[in-house]
XYZ file of C-alpha atoms in Angstrom:
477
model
C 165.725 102.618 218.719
C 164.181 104.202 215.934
C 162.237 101.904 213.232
C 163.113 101.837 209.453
C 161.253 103.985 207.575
C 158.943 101.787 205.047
C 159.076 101.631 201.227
C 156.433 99.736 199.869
C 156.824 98.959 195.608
C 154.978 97.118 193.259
C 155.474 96.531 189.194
C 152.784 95.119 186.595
C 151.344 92.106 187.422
C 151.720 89.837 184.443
C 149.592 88.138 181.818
C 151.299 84.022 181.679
C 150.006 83.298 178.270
C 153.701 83.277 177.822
C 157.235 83.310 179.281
C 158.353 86.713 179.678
C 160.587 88.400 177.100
C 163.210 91.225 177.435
C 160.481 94.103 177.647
C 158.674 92.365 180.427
C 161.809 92.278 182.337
C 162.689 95.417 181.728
C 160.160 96.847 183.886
C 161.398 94.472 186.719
C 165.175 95.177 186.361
C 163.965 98.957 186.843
C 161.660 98.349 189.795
C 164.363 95.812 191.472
C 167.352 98.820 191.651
C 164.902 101.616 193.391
C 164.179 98.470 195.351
C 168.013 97.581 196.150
C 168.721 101.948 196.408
C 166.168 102.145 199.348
C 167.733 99.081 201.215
C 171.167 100.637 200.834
C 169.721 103.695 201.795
C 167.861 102.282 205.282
C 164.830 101.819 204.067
C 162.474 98.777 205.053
C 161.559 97.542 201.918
C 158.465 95.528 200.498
C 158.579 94.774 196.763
C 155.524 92.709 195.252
C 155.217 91.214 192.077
C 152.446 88.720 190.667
C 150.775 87.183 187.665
C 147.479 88.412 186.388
C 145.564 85.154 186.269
C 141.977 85.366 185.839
C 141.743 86.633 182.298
C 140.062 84.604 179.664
C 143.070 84.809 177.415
C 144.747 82.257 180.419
C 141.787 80.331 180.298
C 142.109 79.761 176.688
C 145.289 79.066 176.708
C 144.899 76.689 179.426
C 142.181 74.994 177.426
C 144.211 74.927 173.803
C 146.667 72.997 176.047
C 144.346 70.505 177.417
C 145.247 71.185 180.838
C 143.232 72.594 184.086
C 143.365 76.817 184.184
C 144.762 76.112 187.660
C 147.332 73.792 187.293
C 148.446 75.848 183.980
C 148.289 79.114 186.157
C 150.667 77.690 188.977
C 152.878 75.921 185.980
C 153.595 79.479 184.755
C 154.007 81.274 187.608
C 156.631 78.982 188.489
C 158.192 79.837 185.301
C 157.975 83.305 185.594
C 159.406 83.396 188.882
C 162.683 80.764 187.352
C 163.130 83.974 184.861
C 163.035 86.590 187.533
C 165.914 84.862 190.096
C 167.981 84.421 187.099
C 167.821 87.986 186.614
C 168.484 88.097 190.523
C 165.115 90.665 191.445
C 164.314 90.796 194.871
C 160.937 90.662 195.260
C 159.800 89.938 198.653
C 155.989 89.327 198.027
C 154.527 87.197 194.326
C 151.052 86.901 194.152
C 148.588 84.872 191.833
C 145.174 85.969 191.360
C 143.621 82.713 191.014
C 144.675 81.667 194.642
C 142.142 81.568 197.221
C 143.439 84.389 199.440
C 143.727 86.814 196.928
C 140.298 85.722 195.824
C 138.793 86.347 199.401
C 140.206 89.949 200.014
C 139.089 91.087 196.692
C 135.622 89.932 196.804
C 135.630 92.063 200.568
C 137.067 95.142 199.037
C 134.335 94.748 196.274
C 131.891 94.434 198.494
C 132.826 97.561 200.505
C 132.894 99.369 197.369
C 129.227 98.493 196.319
C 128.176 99.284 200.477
C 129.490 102.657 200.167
C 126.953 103.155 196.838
C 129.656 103.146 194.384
C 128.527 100.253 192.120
C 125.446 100.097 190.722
C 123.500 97.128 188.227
C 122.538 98.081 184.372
C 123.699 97.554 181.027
C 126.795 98.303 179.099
C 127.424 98.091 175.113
C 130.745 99.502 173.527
C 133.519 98.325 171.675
C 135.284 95.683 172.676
C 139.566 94.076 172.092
C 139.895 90.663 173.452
C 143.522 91.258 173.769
C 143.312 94.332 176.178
C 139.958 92.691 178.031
C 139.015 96.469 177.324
C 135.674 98.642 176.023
C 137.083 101.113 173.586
C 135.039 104.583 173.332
C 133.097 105.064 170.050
C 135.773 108.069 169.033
C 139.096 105.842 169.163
C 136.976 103.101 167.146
C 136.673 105.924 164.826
C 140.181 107.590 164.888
C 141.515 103.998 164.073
C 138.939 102.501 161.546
C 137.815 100.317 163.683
C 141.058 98.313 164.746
C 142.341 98.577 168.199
C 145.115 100.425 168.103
C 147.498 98.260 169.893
C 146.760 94.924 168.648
C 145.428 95.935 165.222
C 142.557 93.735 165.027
C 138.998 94.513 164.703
C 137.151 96.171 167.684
C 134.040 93.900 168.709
C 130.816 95.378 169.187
C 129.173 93.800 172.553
C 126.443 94.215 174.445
C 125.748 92.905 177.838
C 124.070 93.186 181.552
C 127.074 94.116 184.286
C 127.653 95.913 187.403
C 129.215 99.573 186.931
C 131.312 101.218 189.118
C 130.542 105.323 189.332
C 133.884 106.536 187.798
C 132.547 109.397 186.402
C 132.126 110.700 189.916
C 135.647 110.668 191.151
C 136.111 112.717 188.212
C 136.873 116.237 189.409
C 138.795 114.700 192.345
C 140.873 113.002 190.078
C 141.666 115.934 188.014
C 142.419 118.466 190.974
C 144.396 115.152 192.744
C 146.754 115.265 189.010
C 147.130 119.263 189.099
C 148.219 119.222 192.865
C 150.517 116.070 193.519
C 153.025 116.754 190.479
C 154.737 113.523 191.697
C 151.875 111.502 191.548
C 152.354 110.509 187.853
C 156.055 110.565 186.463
C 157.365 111.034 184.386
C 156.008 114.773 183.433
C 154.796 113.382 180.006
C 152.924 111.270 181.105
C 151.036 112.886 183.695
C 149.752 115.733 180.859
C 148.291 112.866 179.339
C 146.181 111.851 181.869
C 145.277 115.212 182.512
C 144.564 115.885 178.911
C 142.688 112.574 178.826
C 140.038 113.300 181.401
C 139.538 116.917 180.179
C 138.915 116.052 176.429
C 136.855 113.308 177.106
C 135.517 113.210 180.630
C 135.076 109.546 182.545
C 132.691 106.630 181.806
C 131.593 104.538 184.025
C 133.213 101.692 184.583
C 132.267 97.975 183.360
C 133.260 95.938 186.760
C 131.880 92.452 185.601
C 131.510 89.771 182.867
C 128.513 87.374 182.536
C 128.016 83.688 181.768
C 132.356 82.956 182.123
C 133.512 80.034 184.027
C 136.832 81.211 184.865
C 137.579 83.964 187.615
C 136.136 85.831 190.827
C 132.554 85.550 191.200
C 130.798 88.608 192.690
C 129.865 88.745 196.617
C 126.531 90.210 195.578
C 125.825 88.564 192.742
C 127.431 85.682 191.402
C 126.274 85.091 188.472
C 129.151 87.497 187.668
C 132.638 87.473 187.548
C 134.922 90.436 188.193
C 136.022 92.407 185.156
C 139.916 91.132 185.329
C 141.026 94.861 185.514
C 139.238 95.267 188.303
C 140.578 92.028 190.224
C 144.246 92.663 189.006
C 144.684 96.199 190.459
C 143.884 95.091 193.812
C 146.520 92.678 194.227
C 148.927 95.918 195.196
C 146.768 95.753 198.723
C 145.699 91.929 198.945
C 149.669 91.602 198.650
C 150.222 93.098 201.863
C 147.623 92.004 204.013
C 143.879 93.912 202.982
C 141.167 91.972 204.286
C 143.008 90.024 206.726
C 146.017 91.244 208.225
C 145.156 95.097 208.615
C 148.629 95.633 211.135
C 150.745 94.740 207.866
C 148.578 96.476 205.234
C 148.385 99.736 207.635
C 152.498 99.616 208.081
C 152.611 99.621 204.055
C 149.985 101.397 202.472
C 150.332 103.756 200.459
C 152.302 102.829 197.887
C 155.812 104.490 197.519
C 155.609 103.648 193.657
C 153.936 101.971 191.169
C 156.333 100.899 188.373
C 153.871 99.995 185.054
C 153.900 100.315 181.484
C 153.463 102.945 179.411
C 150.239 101.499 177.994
C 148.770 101.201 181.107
C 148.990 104.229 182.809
C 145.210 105.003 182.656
C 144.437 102.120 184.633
C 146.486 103.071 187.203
C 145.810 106.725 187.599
C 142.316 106.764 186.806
C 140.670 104.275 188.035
C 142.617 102.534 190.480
C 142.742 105.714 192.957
C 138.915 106.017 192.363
C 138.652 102.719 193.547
C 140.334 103.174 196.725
C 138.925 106.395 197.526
C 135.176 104.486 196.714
C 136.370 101.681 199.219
C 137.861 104.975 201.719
C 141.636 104.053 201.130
C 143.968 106.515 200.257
C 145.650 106.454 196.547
C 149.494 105.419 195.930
C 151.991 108.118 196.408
C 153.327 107.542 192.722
C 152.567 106.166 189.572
C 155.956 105.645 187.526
C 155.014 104.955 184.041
C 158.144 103.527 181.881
C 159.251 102.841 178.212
C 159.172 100.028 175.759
C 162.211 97.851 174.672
C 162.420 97.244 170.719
C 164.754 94.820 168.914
C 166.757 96.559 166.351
C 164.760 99.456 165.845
C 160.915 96.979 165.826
C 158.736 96.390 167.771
C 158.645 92.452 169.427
C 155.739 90.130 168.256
C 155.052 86.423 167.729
C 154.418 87.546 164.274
C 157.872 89.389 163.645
C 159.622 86.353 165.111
C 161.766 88.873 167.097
C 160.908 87.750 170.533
C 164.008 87.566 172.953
C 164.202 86.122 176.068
C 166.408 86.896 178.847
C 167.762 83.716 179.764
C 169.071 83.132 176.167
C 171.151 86.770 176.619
C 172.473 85.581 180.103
C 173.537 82.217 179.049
C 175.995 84.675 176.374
C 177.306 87.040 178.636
C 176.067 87.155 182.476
C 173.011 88.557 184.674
C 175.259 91.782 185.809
C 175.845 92.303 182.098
C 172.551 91.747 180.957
C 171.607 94.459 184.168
C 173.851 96.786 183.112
C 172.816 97.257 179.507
C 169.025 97.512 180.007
C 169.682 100.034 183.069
C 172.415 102.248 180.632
C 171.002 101.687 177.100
C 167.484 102.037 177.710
C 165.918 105.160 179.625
C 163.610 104.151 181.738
C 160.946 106.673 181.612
C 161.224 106.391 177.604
C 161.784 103.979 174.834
C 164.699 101.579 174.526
C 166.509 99.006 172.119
C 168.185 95.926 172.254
C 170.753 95.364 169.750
C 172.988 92.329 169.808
C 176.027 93.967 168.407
C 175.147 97.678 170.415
C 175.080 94.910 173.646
C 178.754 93.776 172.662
C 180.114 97.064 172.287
C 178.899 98.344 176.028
C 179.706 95.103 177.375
C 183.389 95.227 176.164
C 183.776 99.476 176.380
C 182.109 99.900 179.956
C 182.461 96.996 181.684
C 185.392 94.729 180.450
C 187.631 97.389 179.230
C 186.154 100.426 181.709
C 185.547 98.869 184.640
C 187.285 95.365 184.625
C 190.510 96.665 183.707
C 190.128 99.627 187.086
C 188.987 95.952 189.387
C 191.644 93.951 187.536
C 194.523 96.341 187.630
C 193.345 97.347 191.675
C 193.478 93.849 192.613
C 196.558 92.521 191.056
C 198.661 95.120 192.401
C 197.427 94.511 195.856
C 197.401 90.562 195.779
C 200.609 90.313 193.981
C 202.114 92.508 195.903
C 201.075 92.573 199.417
C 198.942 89.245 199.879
C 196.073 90.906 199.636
C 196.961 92.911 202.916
C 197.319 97.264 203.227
C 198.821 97.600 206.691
C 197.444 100.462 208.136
C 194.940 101.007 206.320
C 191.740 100.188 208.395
C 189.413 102.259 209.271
C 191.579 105.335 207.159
C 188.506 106.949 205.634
C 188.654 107.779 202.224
C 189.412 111.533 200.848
C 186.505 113.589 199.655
C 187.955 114.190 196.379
C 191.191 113.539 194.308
C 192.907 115.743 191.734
C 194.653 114.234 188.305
C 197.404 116.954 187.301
C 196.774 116.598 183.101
C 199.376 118.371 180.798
C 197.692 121.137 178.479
C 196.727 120.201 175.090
C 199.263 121.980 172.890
C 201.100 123.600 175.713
C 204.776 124.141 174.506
C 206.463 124.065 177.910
C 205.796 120.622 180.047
C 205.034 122.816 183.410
C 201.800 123.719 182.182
C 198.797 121.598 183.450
C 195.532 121.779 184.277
C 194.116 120.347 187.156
C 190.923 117.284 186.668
C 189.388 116.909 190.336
C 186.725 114.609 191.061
C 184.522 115.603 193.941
C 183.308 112.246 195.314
C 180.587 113.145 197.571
C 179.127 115.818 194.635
C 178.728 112.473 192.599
C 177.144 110.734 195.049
C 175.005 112.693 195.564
C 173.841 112.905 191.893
C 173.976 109.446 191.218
C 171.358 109.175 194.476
C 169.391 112.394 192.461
C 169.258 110.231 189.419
C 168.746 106.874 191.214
C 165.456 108.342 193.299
C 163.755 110.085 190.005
C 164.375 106.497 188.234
C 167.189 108.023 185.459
C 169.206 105.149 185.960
C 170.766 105.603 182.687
C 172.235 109.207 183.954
C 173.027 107.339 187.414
C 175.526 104.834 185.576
C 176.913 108.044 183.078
C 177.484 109.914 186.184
C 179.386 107.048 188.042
C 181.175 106.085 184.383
C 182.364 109.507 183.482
C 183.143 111.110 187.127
C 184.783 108.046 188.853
C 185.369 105.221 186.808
C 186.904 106.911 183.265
C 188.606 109.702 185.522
C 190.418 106.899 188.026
C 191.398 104.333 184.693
C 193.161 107.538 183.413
C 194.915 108.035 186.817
C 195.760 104.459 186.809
C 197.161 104.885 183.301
C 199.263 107.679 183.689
C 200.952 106.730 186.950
C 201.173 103.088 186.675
C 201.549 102.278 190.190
C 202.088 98.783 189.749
C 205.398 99.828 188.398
C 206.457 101.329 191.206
C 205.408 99.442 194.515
C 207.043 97.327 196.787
C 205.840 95.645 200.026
C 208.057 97.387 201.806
C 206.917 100.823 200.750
C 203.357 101.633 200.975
C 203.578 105.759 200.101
C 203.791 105.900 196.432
C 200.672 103.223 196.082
C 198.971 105.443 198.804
C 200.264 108.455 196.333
C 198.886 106.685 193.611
C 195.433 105.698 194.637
C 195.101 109.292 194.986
C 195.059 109.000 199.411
C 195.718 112.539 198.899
C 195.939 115.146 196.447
C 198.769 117.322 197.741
C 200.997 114.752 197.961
C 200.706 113.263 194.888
C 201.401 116.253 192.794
C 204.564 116.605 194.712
C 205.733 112.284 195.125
C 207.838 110.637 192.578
C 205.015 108.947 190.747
């Protein structure tokens, strides 16, 4: 017998300083049908997801709360994970970073990384955003008078002793690794950015640690210090699946198949994270699939716009495969999307109640009403390759003039699978919505089947379920 072949996929891990809204779940929803595809498709899949845990922002939180970081860490996480089976993902592996295995395997991968002469002891001073847990280079400080441009607050200058990792020398090998692998970073946009990033302004070295904190993964060789959080929350994608202590597992995985992250995050992830596997002699992911943002009529969520939506308060109006469906249609994955509570009415009752329910509805009744449920004869009758609808020319004088609407089946399979595999789910669901389900409603509606069956005569539903082409041009119906 031949084995599977693997697909290994991770998304974000998450910050739980809060439950997660609609734009957190986005990026789930996405990574969760590739996830579903490759199943469908043979594939043995592994999809990990996770928390990002040892951040001081948690440990705040934690603290504001009066409770221990650990028991607020594990509260959260089973939260986030009541929010994700509602939305019915099918993540195989969730990780925490604060747990003690994770903890283990990233202190050996450190290590490795500082044997090989990749991390080396000094000082670093830049500007600093508590909200990103990120040094910002003197020239965006600049570009933005001094705010960080994603959370608009005042940069920090800070000063301290650290450990640096050697960034700047994976450099060139990151640049020719972008130029070569055109899949590495989708979509296309995105990956010009990077490229354009490193080439304006070169790499840094990397800030790997933070001194004097309480709260997080002390360093192997030196712990005094605690590992910079970006640092510690990348490796989860291979402490997930066994690095550091079950090498069979990690081998039969790694690389990554894809990545799925943010759009705001996409330097992490194709900067420094493959320079930190090639430091520790791993290979980097196959691809880095950087995605949109989901706005709420037009805005941007915040706390302070009081816009925040959650997905369990859409689901308890409508239903999970609803609340799917209009993310995956509405909202282009590689790009920017919005959620609009009247737009999510008007696709709900278009596509699926009046589109699709009415096909299902209409399908079903006239088989259960009519024949129990039961088509004699009809196993294992494969389906035909195509069907033709013979449509009357608009404006034609004489009723003998039609044209002919055929729907190639396997064609549209094969572009919804196109679609499906480059993550354009939107175009998957057009595809499937314009070629099969609008084309077969019309069908439906023109011959009215249900008019003409009986259970004693099986030919003019076969005739009318479009069994064959020929025929049905020529039958009664």
């Amino acid at each position: 017998m031949t084995a599977k072949p693997r697909w290994f996929q991770t998304t974000a891990i998450d910050y739980p300083n809060s439950r997660p809204h609609i734009g957190t779940a986005f990026e789930k929803v996405g990574a969760d049908v590739q996830a579903r595809y490759r199943r469908m498709e043979g594939y043995d899949v592994c999809f990990l997801m996770g928390n990002d845990e040892n951040t001081l922002k948690v440990a705040d939180k934690a603290k504001e709360l009066g409770q221990d970081p650990q028991a607020y860490c594990d509260d959260m996480a089973r939260q986030f994970r009541e929010v994700w089976d509602a939305l019915d993902i099918s993540y195989d592996v969730f990780i925490q970073t604060s747990h003690e295995r994770h903890k283990a395997c990233c202190r050996k991968f450190v290590q490795k990384v500082y044997d090989n002469g990749h991390i080396y002891k000094g000082t670093y001073e830049g500007w600093y955003c508590q909200g990103c847990e990120e040094f910002k280079s003197d020239k965006l400080h600049a570009e933005n008078n001094g705010l960080c441009p994603i959370h608009q607050r005042p940069l920090i200058r800070r000063s301290e002793p650290c450990w640096l990792f050697r960034l700047s020398a994976f450099k060139d090998r990151l640049l020719a690794h972008l130029k070569e692998n055109p899949e590495f970073v989708q979509p296309e946009s995105r990956r010009n950015e990077m490229i354009g990033f490193i080439e304006a302004e070169g790499l840094d070295d990397l800030n790997i640690s933070r001194h004097g904190e309480e709260w997080g993964i002390r360093l192997p060789f030196d712990p005094e210090f605690t590992i910079y959080v970006w640092f510690d929350a990348l490796l989860t994608y291979i402490t997930g699946i066994g690095y550091g202590d079950d090498e069979a597992t990690f081998r039969a995985n790694w690389p990554c198949d894809t990545h799925f992250i943010g759009k705001d995050i996409t330097r992490f992830h194709t900067h420094i994270w493959p320079a930190m596997l090639w430091a520790a002699g791993e290979e980097a992911p196959k691809r880095v699939f950087s995605h949109g943002f989901v706005t709420v009529d037009g805005t941007k969520m915040g706390k302070s716009m009081g816009n925040v939506v959650q997905p369990l308060d859409i689901i308890a109006k409508s239903s999970v495969d609803a609340y799917r469906y209009y993310f995956m249609r509405e909202c282009p994955f590689p790009s920017d999307g919005d959620y609009s509570g009247q737009r999510y009415e008007e696709v709900f009752n278009s596509e699926l109640a009046n589109n699709l329910g009415n096909m299902l509805s209409r399908c079903l009744t006239l088989i259960t009403k009519n024949f129990d449920g039961v088509l004699p004869q009809t196993a294992n009758v494969a389906p035909e390759k195509s069907f033709e609808r013979r449509v009357l020319v608009e404006g034609s004088i004489s009723m003998s003039e039609f044209t002919t609407d055929r729907v190639d089946i396997p064609e549209t399979v094969n572009r919804v699978r196109s679609h499906v595999e480059a993550c354009q789910y939107n175009s998957a669901l057009q595809a499937i919505v314009q070629s099969l389900l609008s084309p077969t409603n019309r069908f439906l509606e023109e011959s009215a089947p249900w008019k003409l069956v009986s259970p004693t005569n099986l030919a003019p539903l076969r005739c009318c379920l479009g069994r064959s082409s020929r025929s049905a041009s020529r039958a009664s119906c």
